[in-house]
Amino acid sequence: MKKTFLVTLIFIQVGLVLLSKTSFANTNDTSFLGENSRWSIDASTRMSRNTDKKHNTFMHAIGLDIHKVFSNDTSDIGTLLFQPYIVRINNNNNPSLTFDDGNDTEITWRMVNFNYTGLSQGQFNIRVGHFEVPFGLEYQLDTNGTLRQFTISDRGIKGDWGVSVNGILPLFEYEIAITRGSGNEIRSHDNPHIFSGRIGTLSNKNMVAGLSWFTGDVLGRNGVTQRQKLGIDASYYYYQWQFKAESSVGSTAKNDTVNALIEALWMNPRESLSSYIQLGYQSTEINHEISNATQSTSYWLAGVQWLDQNGFDISAQYKHKLEDTATIEIDPVLSVQLRYRM
């Protein structure tokens, strides 16, 4: 415990030193990337506590966030996103494939891609690199590095390496992708792959709806898992309120699954304080080779986030089970995160 706490303090101190050294350069040399560009340093530290098992886990991250729009004399050519991060986890009993074990430090990639938009004024674009797998609510909002997430656990992957076509048309917007299926790593084994996409109404409206699909083999710690999902999502914005819902049917390792989530979020007029609550449900077949018997689980989740105008982001979230089973277990988890962007 003392070692974990010491690592946490060291990580925070290193991050703040880097931030202080880069803040002057960021203020006085904003044009080193050229016009239509922005960059920032992003550092965070997170603690999550399993309140049933009295177990704490920690995650610390520091990275670079670059956004650059390339243009010629008449139009935009494309947009570059470059977000490499160094992530340290401690005392994690269930680490993702990215990490060797529960106490590890790795370089991770959030969004690292170029979206070529120079073909047809944004109606048909080509994206190459590491990007969000297009599916449901998760695809529409930038939840990277935040406590607030949606249904990523049902698919087992969030960002992936590959290529997509995307665009905004007069009545709808779309993205269709073929990706590697290995998440953070480009090289992999067992030949994972994903074909996914989302077609939805225009995202700048008060009412947004979409249809998504996801099919392929996703690489995990125990090899690849076959996943197939078909989902619908809807969002409604009313003054300071947001209401969101997503539902999907499909299969995981050929066992039928049903997944559903609803969320209500309130934000103050200055958009500096927000709070939200989610209700989630999941049902899956136990073993399709034996019978069609299913087991289900459900949970509620509540969170709050405060954004300071100077770059600080303080958030907390609590997840609690309503019902769980031996095969789909949900432990109550309290998470707190401090984040700073310069």
CSV table of C-alpha atoms in Angstrom, one decimal:
chain,number,residue,atom,x,y,z
A,1,MET,CA,0.0,0.0,0.0
A,2,LYS,CA,2.8,2.4,0.9
A,3,LYS,CA,4.6,1.6,-2.4
A,4,THR,CA,1.4,2.3,-4.4
A,5,PHE,CA,0.9,5.6,-2.6
A,6,LEU,CA,4.5,6.6,-3.2
A,7,VAL,CA,4.2,5.8,-6.9
A,8,THR,CA,1.0,7.9,-7.1
A,9,LEU,CA,2.8,10.9,-5.5
A,10,ILE,CA,5.8,10.6,-7.8
A,11,PHE,CA,3.6,10.3,-10.9
A,12,ILE,CA,1.6,13.4,-9.9
A,13,GLN,CA,4.8,15.4,-9.2
A,14,VAL,CA,6.4,14.4,-12.6
A,15,GLY,CA,3.2,15.4,-14.4
A,16,LEU,CA,2.9,18.8,-12.7
A,17,VAL,CA,6.6,19.5,-13.4
A,18,LEU,CA,6.0,18.7,-17.1
A,19,LEU,CA,2.9,20.9,-17.1
A,20,SER,CA,4.7,23.8,-15.5
A,21,LYS,CA,7.5,23.6,-18.0
A,22,THR,CA,5.3,23.4,-21.1
A,23,SER,CA,2.7,26.0,-20.0
A,24,PHE,CA,5.1,28.9,-20.9
A,25,ALA,CA,5.9,27.4,-24.3
A,26,ASN,CA,2.2,26.7,-24.9
A,27,THR,CA,1.3,30.3,-24.1
A,28,ASN,CA,4.1,31.9,-26.1
A,29,ASP,CA,4.6,29.6,-29.0
A,30,THR,CA,1.1,28.6,-30.2
A,31,SER,CA,2.1,28.6,-33.9
A,32,PHE,CA,4.8,25.9,-33.9
A,33,LEU,CA,2.2,23.4,-35.3
A,34,GLY,CA,1.0,26.0,-37.8
A,35,GLU,CA,-2.5,27.5,-38.2
A,36,ASN,CA,-5.7,25.6,-37.2
A,37,SER,CA,-3.9,23.5,-34.6
A,38,ARG,CA,-4.1,23.1,-30.8
A,39,TRP,CA,-2.1,21.0,-28.4
A,40,SER,CA,-2.2,20.3,-24.6
A,41,ILE,CA,-0.6,18.1,-21.9
A,42,ASP,CA,-3.1,15.8,-20.2
A,43,ALA,CA,-2.3,14.3,-16.8
A,44,SER,CA,-4.7,12.3,-14.5
A,45,THR,CA,-4.7,10.0,-11.5
A,46,ARG,CA,-7.5,7.7,-10.5
A,47,MET,CA,-8.4,5.5,-7.5
A,48,SER,CA,-11.1,2.9,-7.7
A,49,ARG,CA,-12.3,1.0,-4.6
A,50,ASN,CA,-14.3,-2.3,-4.6
A,51,THR,CA,-16.4,-1.6,-1.5
A,52,ASP,CA,-17.3,-5.3,-1.1
A,53,LYS,CA,-13.8,-6.7,-1.3
A,54,LYS,CA,-12.1,-3.6,0.3
A,55,HIS,CA,-9.7,-3.6,-2.7
A,56,ASN,CA,-8.2,-0.4,-4.2
A,57,THR,CA,-6.8,0.0,-7.7
A,58,PHE,CA,-4.9,2.9,-9.1
A,59,MET,CA,-4.3,4.3,-12.6
A,60,HIS,CA,-2.1,7.3,-13.6
A,61,ALA,CA,-1.8,8.7,-17.1
A,62,ILE,CA,0.1,11.5,-18.8
A,63,GLY,CA,0.0,12.2,-22.5
A,64,LEU,CA,0.0,14.6,-25.4
A,65,ASP,CA,-3.1,15.7,-27.2
A,66,ILE,CA,-2.6,17.3,-30.7
A,67,HIS,CA,-5.3,18.4,-33.1
A,68,LYS,CA,-4.3,19.8,-36.4
A,69,VAL,CA,-6.4,20.7,-39.5
A,70,PHE,CA,-4.5,20.8,-42.8
A,71,SER,CA,-5.9,23.1,-45.4
A,72,ASN,CA,-5.0,24.6,-48.8
A,73,ASP,CA,-6.1,27.9,-50.3
A,74,THR,CA,-9.7,26.8,-51.0
A,75,SER,CA,-10.7,24.1,-48.5
A,76,ASP,CA,-9.6,21.7,-45.7
A,77,ILE,CA,-7.6,18.6,-46.6
A,78,GLY,CA,-7.9,16.6,-43.5
A,79,THR,CA,-7.6,16.4,-39.7
A,80,LEU,CA,-4.8,14.8,-37.6
A,81,LEU,CA,-5.4,13.5,-34.1
A,82,PHE,CA,-2.3,12.4,-32.2
A,83,GLN,CA,-2.8,11.3,-28.6
A,84,PRO,CA,0.0,9.1,-27.1
A,85,TYR,CA,-0.2,8.4,-23.4
A,86,ILE,CA,2.0,6.7,-20.7
A,87,VAL,CA,-0.3,4.8,-18.4
A,88,ARG,CA,0.6,3.2,-15.0
A,89,ILE,CA,-1.7,0.8,-13.2
A,90,ASN,CA,-1.3,-0.6,-9.7
A,91,ASN,CA,-3.0,-3.4,-7.8
A,92,ASN,CA,-5.3,-4.2,-10.7
A,93,ASN,CA,-6.7,-7.8,-10.5
A,94,ASN,CA,-8.2,-7.7,-14.0
A,95,PRO,CA,-5.9,-5.7,-16.3
A,96,SER,CA,-6.7,-5.2,-20.0
A,97,LEU,CA,-4.7,-6.9,-22.7
A,98,THR,CA,-2.5,-3.7,-23.0
A,99,PHE,CA,-0.8,-4.5,-19.7
A,100,ASP,CA,1.4,-7.5,-18.8
A,101,ASP,CA,0.0,-7.7,-15.3
A,102,GLY,CA,-1.8,-5.6,-12.6
A,103,ASN,CA,1.3,-3.5,-11.9
A,104,ASP,CA,2.6,-2.3,-15.2
A,105,THR,CA,3.5,0.8,-17.2
A,106,GLU,CA,2.8,1.0,-20.9
A,107,ILE,CA,2.5,3.4,-23.8
A,108,THR,CA,-1.1,3.5,-25.0
A,109,TRP,CA,-2.8,5.2,-27.9
A,110,ARG,CA,-6.1,6.9,-27.6
A,111,MET,CA,-6.8,8.5,-30.9
A,112,VAL,CA,-4.0,8.5,-33.5
A,113,ASN,CA,-5.4,9.0,-36.9
A,114,PHE,CA,-5.7,11.1,-40.0
A,115,ASN,CA,-9.1,11.8,-41.5
A,116,TYR,CA,-8.8,12.8,-45.2
A,117,THR,CA,-11.7,15.2,-46.0
A,118,GLY,CA,-10.6,16.7,-49.3
A,119,LEU,CA,-12.7,14.5,-51.6
A,120,SER,CA,-16.3,15.8,-51.4
A,121,GLN,CA,-16.6,18.6,-48.9
A,122,GLY,CA,-16.9,16.2,-45.9
A,123,GLN,CA,-19.5,13.9,-47.4
A,124,PHE,CA,-17.0,11.1,-48.1
A,125,ASN,CA,-13.9,11.0,-46.0
A,126,ILE,CA,-11.2,8.3,-45.4
A,127,ARG,CA,-9.8,7.8,-41.9
A,128,VAL,CA,-6.6,5.8,-41.2
A,129,GLY,CA,-5.0,5.0,-37.9
A,130,HIS,CA,-6.3,4.3,-34.4
A,131,PHE,CA,-9.8,5.5,-33.8
A,132,GLU,CA,-13.0,4.9,-31.9
A,133,VAL,CA,-14.9,1.8,-33.1
A,134,PRO,CA,-18.2,3.2,-34.5
A,135,PHE,CA,-21.0,1.8,-32.4
A,136,GLY,CA,-23.7,3.3,-30.3
A,137,LEU,CA,-23.4,6.1,-27.7
A,138,GLU,CA,-19.7,5.4,-27.0
A,139,TYR,CA,-18.8,6.5,-30.5
A,140,GLN,CA,-20.7,9.9,-30.4
A,141,LEU,CA,-19.0,11.3,-27.2
A,142,ASP,CA,-15.4,11.7,-26.3
A,143,THR,CA,-15.3,9.7,-23.1
A,144,ASN,CA,-11.6,8.8,-23.3
A,145,GLY,CA,-9.8,9.4,-20.0
A,146,THR,CA,-13.1,10.0,-18.1
A,147,LEU,CA,-15.0,7.9,-15.6
A,148,ARG,CA,-18.2,8.1,-17.6
A,149,GLN,CA,-18.6,5.3,-20.1
A,150,PHE,CA,-21.4,3.5,-21.8
A,151,THR,CA,-21.5,-0.1,-23.2
A,152,ILE,CA,-17.9,-0.8,-24.2
A,153,SER,CA,-17.7,-3.8,-21.9
A,154,ASP,CA,-20.3,-5.6,-24.1
A,155,ARG,CA,-17.9,-5.4,-27.1
A,156,GLY,CA,-14.6,-5.7,-25.3
A,157,ILE,CA,-12.9,-3.0,-27.4
A,158,LYS,CA,-13.1,0.8,-27.7
A,159,GLY,CA,-10.3,2.1,-30.0
A,160,ASP,CA,-8.7,0.0,-32.7
A,161,TRP,CA,-6.3,0.3,-35.7
A,162,GLY,CA,-7.8,0.3,-39.2
A,163,VAL,CA,-9.5,2.3,-41.9
A,164,SER,CA,-12.9,3.7,-42.3
A,165,VAL,CA,-15.1,5.8,-44.6
A,166,ASN,CA,-17.2,8.5,-43.0
A,167,GLY,CA,-19.1,11.6,-43.7
A,168,ILE,CA,-21.9,14.0,-43.1
A,169,LEU,CA,-24.8,14.1,-45.7
A,170,PRO,CA,-27.8,16.4,-45.7
A,171,LEU,CA,-30.0,14.0,-43.8
A,172,PHE,CA,-27.6,11.7,-41.9
A,173,GLU,CA,-24.0,11.0,-41.0
A,174,TYR,CA,-22.1,7.7,-41.0
A,175,GLU,CA,-18.9,5.8,-40.4
A,176,ILE,CA,-18.1,2.3,-41.6
A,177,ALA,CA,-14.8,0.7,-40.5
A,178,ILE,CA,-12.6,-2.4,-40.9
A,179,THR,CA,-10.2,-2.7,-38.0
A,180,ARG,CA,-7.6,-5.0,-36.6
A,181,GLY,CA,-9.5,-6.2,-33.6
A,182,SER,CA,-6.5,-6.0,-31.2
A,183,GLY,CA,-7.1,-2.6,-29.5
A,184,ASN,CA,-3.9,-0.8,-28.5
A,185,GLU,CA,-1.5,-3.2,-30.3
A,186,ILE,CA,-1.0,-3.2,-34.1
A,187,ARG,CA,0.7,-6.6,-34.1
A,188,SER,CA,-1.4,-9.5,-32.8
A,189,HIS,CA,-2.0,-13.3,-33.0
A,190,ASP,CA,-5.1,-15.4,-33.8
A,191,ASN,CA,-6.1,-13.1,-36.6
A,192,PRO,CA,-8.6,-10.8,-34.9
A,193,HIS,CA,-10.7,-8.5,-37.1
A,194,ILE,CA,-13.8,-6.3,-36.8
A,195,PHE,CA,-16.3,-4.9,-39.3
A,196,SER,CA,-18.4,-2.2,-37.6
A,197,GLY,CA,-20.4,0.9,-38.4
A,198,ARG,CA,-23.0,3.4,-37.3
A,199,ILE,CA,-25.5,5.4,-39.4
A,200,GLY,CA,-27.4,8.1,-37.6
A,201,THR,CA,-29.3,11.3,-37.9
A,202,LEU,CA,-27.4,14.6,-37.7
A,203,SER,CA,-25.6,15.0,-34.4
A,204,ASN,CA,-26.3,18.8,-34.2
A,205,LYS,CA,-30.0,18.3,-33.7
A,206,ASN,CA,-31.9,18.1,-30.3
A,207,MET,CA,-33.0,14.5,-31.2
A,208,VAL,CA,-30.4,12.1,-32.5
A,209,ALA,CA,-30.9,8.4,-33.4
A,210,GLY,CA,-28.6,5.8,-34.9
A,211,LEU,CA,-28.3,2.2,-36.0
A,212,SER,CA,-25.0,0.3,-35.3
A,213,TRP,CA,-23.5,-3.0,-36.1
A,214,PHE,CA,-20.4,-4.9,-34.9
A,215,THR,CA,-19.1,-8.3,-36.0
A,216,GLY,CA,-15.8,-10.0,-35.8
A,217,ASP,CA,-13.2,-11.6,-33.5
A,218,VAL,CA,-11.9,-9.5,-30.7
A,219,LEU,CA,-8.5,-10.2,-29.2
A,220,GLY,CA,-8.4,-10.6,-25.4
A,221,ARG,CA,-6.1,-12.0,-22.8
A,222,ASN,CA,-7.3,-15.5,-23.4
A,223,GLY,CA,-7.3,-15.3,-27.2
A,224,VAL,CA,-10.0,-14.1,-29.6
A,225,THR,CA,-13.7,-14.0,-28.8
A,226,GLN,CA,-16.3,-14.0,-31.6
A,227,ARG,CA,-18.8,-11.1,-31.1
A,228,GLN,CA,-21.7,-10.0,-33.1
A,229,LYS,CA,-23.9,-7.0,-32.1
A,230,LEU,CA,-26.7,-5.0,-33.7
A,231,GLY,CA,-27.8,-1.9,-31.8
A,232,ILE,CA,-29.9,1.2,-31.8
A,233,ASP,CA,-29.3,4.4,-29.8
A,234,ALA,CA,-31.2,7.7,-29.2
A,235,SER,CA,-30.2,11.0,-27.6
A,236,TYR,CA,-32.4,13.9,-26.6
A,237,TYR,CA,-31.1,17.3,-25.5
A,238,TYR,CA,-33.5,19.6,-23.6
A,239,TYR,CA,-31.9,22.8,-22.3
A,240,GLN,CA,-29.5,21.7,-19.5
A,241,TRP,CA,-30.7,18.0,-19.7
A,242,GLN,CA,-29.5,15.1,-21.8
A,243,PHE,CA,-31.3,11.8,-22.1
A,244,LYS,CA,-29.6,8.8,-23.7
A,245,ALA,CA,-30.5,5.2,-24.4
A,246,GLU,CA,-28.9,2.3,-26.2
A,247,SER,CA,-30.0,-1.3,-26.8
A,248,SER,CA,-28.4,-4.2,-28.6
A,249,VAL,CA,-28.8,-7.8,-29.4
A,250,GLY,CA,-26.2,-10.3,-30.6
A,251,SER,CA,-23.9,-12.9,-29.4
A,252,THR,CA,-20.6,-13.4,-27.5
A,253,ALA,CA,-18.8,-16.7,-28.3
A,254,LYS,CA,-22.0,-17.8,-30.0
A,255,ASN,CA,-24.0,-17.3,-26.8
A,256,ASP,CA,-27.0,-14.9,-27.3
A,257,THR,CA,-26.8,-11.6,-25.5
A,258,VAL,CA,-29.1,-8.6,-24.8
A,259,ASN,CA,-27.7,-5.3,-23.6
A,260,ALA,CA,-29.5,-2.1,-22.6
A,261,LEU,CA,-28.6,1.2,-21.0
A,262,ILE,CA,-30.4,4.5,-20.2
A,263,GLU,CA,-28.8,7.7,-18.9
A,264,ALA,CA,-30.0,11.1,-17.6
A,265,LEU,CA,-27.5,13.9,-17.3
A,266,TRP,CA,-27.9,17.5,-15.9
A,267,MET,CA,-25.4,20.3,-16.6
A,268,ASN,CA,-25.4,23.8,-15.1
A,269,PRO,CA,-25.7,26.8,-17.4
A,270,ARG,CA,-21.9,27.4,-17.4
A,271,GLU,CA,-21.3,23.7,-18.3
A,272,SER,CA,-18.8,23.4,-15.4
A,273,LEU,CA,-20.8,21.1,-13.3
A,274,SER,CA,-22.6,18.0,-14.4
A,275,SER,CA,-24.2,15.0,-12.7
A,276,TYR,CA,-25.6,11.8,-14.3
A,277,ILE,CA,-27.3,8.5,-13.5
A,278,GLN,CA,-27.3,5.3,-15.6
A,279,LEU,CA,-29.3,2.1,-15.4
A,280,GLY,CA,-27.8,-0.9,-17.2
A,281,TYR,CA,-29.0,-4.4,-18.0
A,282,GLN,CA,-27.3,-7.4,-19.6
A,283,SER,CA,-28.5,-10.9,-20.4
A,284,THR,CA,-26.5,-13.8,-21.9
A,285,GLU,CA,-26.9,-17.5,-22.6
A,286,ILE,CA,-25.0,-19.7,-20.2
A,287,ASN,CA,-23.9,-22.3,-22.8
A,288,HIS,CA,-25.6,-22.4,-26.2
A,289,GLU,CA,-24.4,-26.0,-26.8
A,290,ILE,CA,-26.3,-27.3,-23.8
A,291,SER,CA,-29.5,-25.2,-23.6
A,292,ASN,CA,-30.9,-21.8,-24.3
A,293,ALA,CA,-31.0,-20.9,-20.5
A,294,THR,CA,-29.9,-17.4,-19.8
A,295,GLN,CA,-28.6,-15.3,-16.9
A,296,SER,CA,-29.0,-11.6,-16.4
A,297,THR,CA,-27.6,-8.8,-14.4
A,298,SER,CA,-28.4,-5.1,-13.8
A,299,TYR,CA,-26.9,-2.1,-12.1
A,300,TRP,CA,-27.3,1.6,-11.4
A,301,LEU,CA,-24.5,4.1,-11.6
A,302,ALA,CA,-24.3,7.7,-10.5
A,303,GLY,CA,-21.5,10.3,-11.2
A,304,VAL,CA,-20.5,13.9,-10.9
A,305,GLN,CA,-17.9,16.0,-12.7
A,306,TRP,CA,-16.6,19.5,-12.1
A,307,LEU,CA,-14.6,21.3,-14.7
A,308,ASP,CA,-12.5,24.3,-13.7
A,309,GLN,CA,-11.7,27.1,-16.2
A,310,ASN,CA,-8.0,26.7,-15.5
A,311,GLY,CA,-7.9,23.1,-16.7
A,312,PHE,CA,-8.7,21.0,-13.6
A,313,ASP,CA,-11.3,18.2,-13.8
A,314,ILE,CA,-12.5,16.5,-10.7
A,315,SER,CA,-15.0,13.6,-11.0
A,316,ALA,CA,-16.4,10.8,-8.9
A,317,GLN,CA,-18.6,7.8,-9.8
A,318,TYR,CA,-20.3,5.0,-7.9
A,319,LYS,CA,-21.5,1.8,-9.5
A,320,HIS,CA,-23.8,-0.6,-7.6
A,321,LYS,CA,-25.4,-3.9,-8.6
A,322,LEU,CA,-29.1,-4.4,-8.6
A,323,GLU,CA,-28.8,-8.0,-9.6
A,324,ASP,CA,-25.9,-10.2,-10.6
A,325,THR,CA,-25.1,-13.9,-11.3
A,326,ALA,CA,-22.1,-16.2,-10.9
A,327,THR,CA,-21.2,-15.7,-14.6
A,328,ILE,CA,-21.9,-12.0,-14.8
A,329,GLU,CA,-20.8,-10.5,-11.6
A,330,ILE,CA,-20.9,-6.7,-10.8
A,331,ASP,CA,-19.0,-5.5,-7.8
A,332,PRO,CA,-19.9,-2.1,-6.3
A,333,VAL,CA,-17.1,0.3,-7.2
A,334,LEU,CA,-16.4,3.9,-6.1
A,335,SER,CA,-14.0,5.8,-8.4
A,336,VAL,CA,-12.5,9.2,-8.0
A,337,GLN,CA,-10.3,11.0,-10.5
A,338,LEU,CA,-8.2,14.2,-10.6
A,339,ARG,CA,-7.3,15.4,-14.1
A,340,TYR,CA,-5.4,18.4,-15.4
A,341,ARG,CA,-5.1,19.6,-19.0
A,342,MET,CA,-2.7,22.4,-20.0
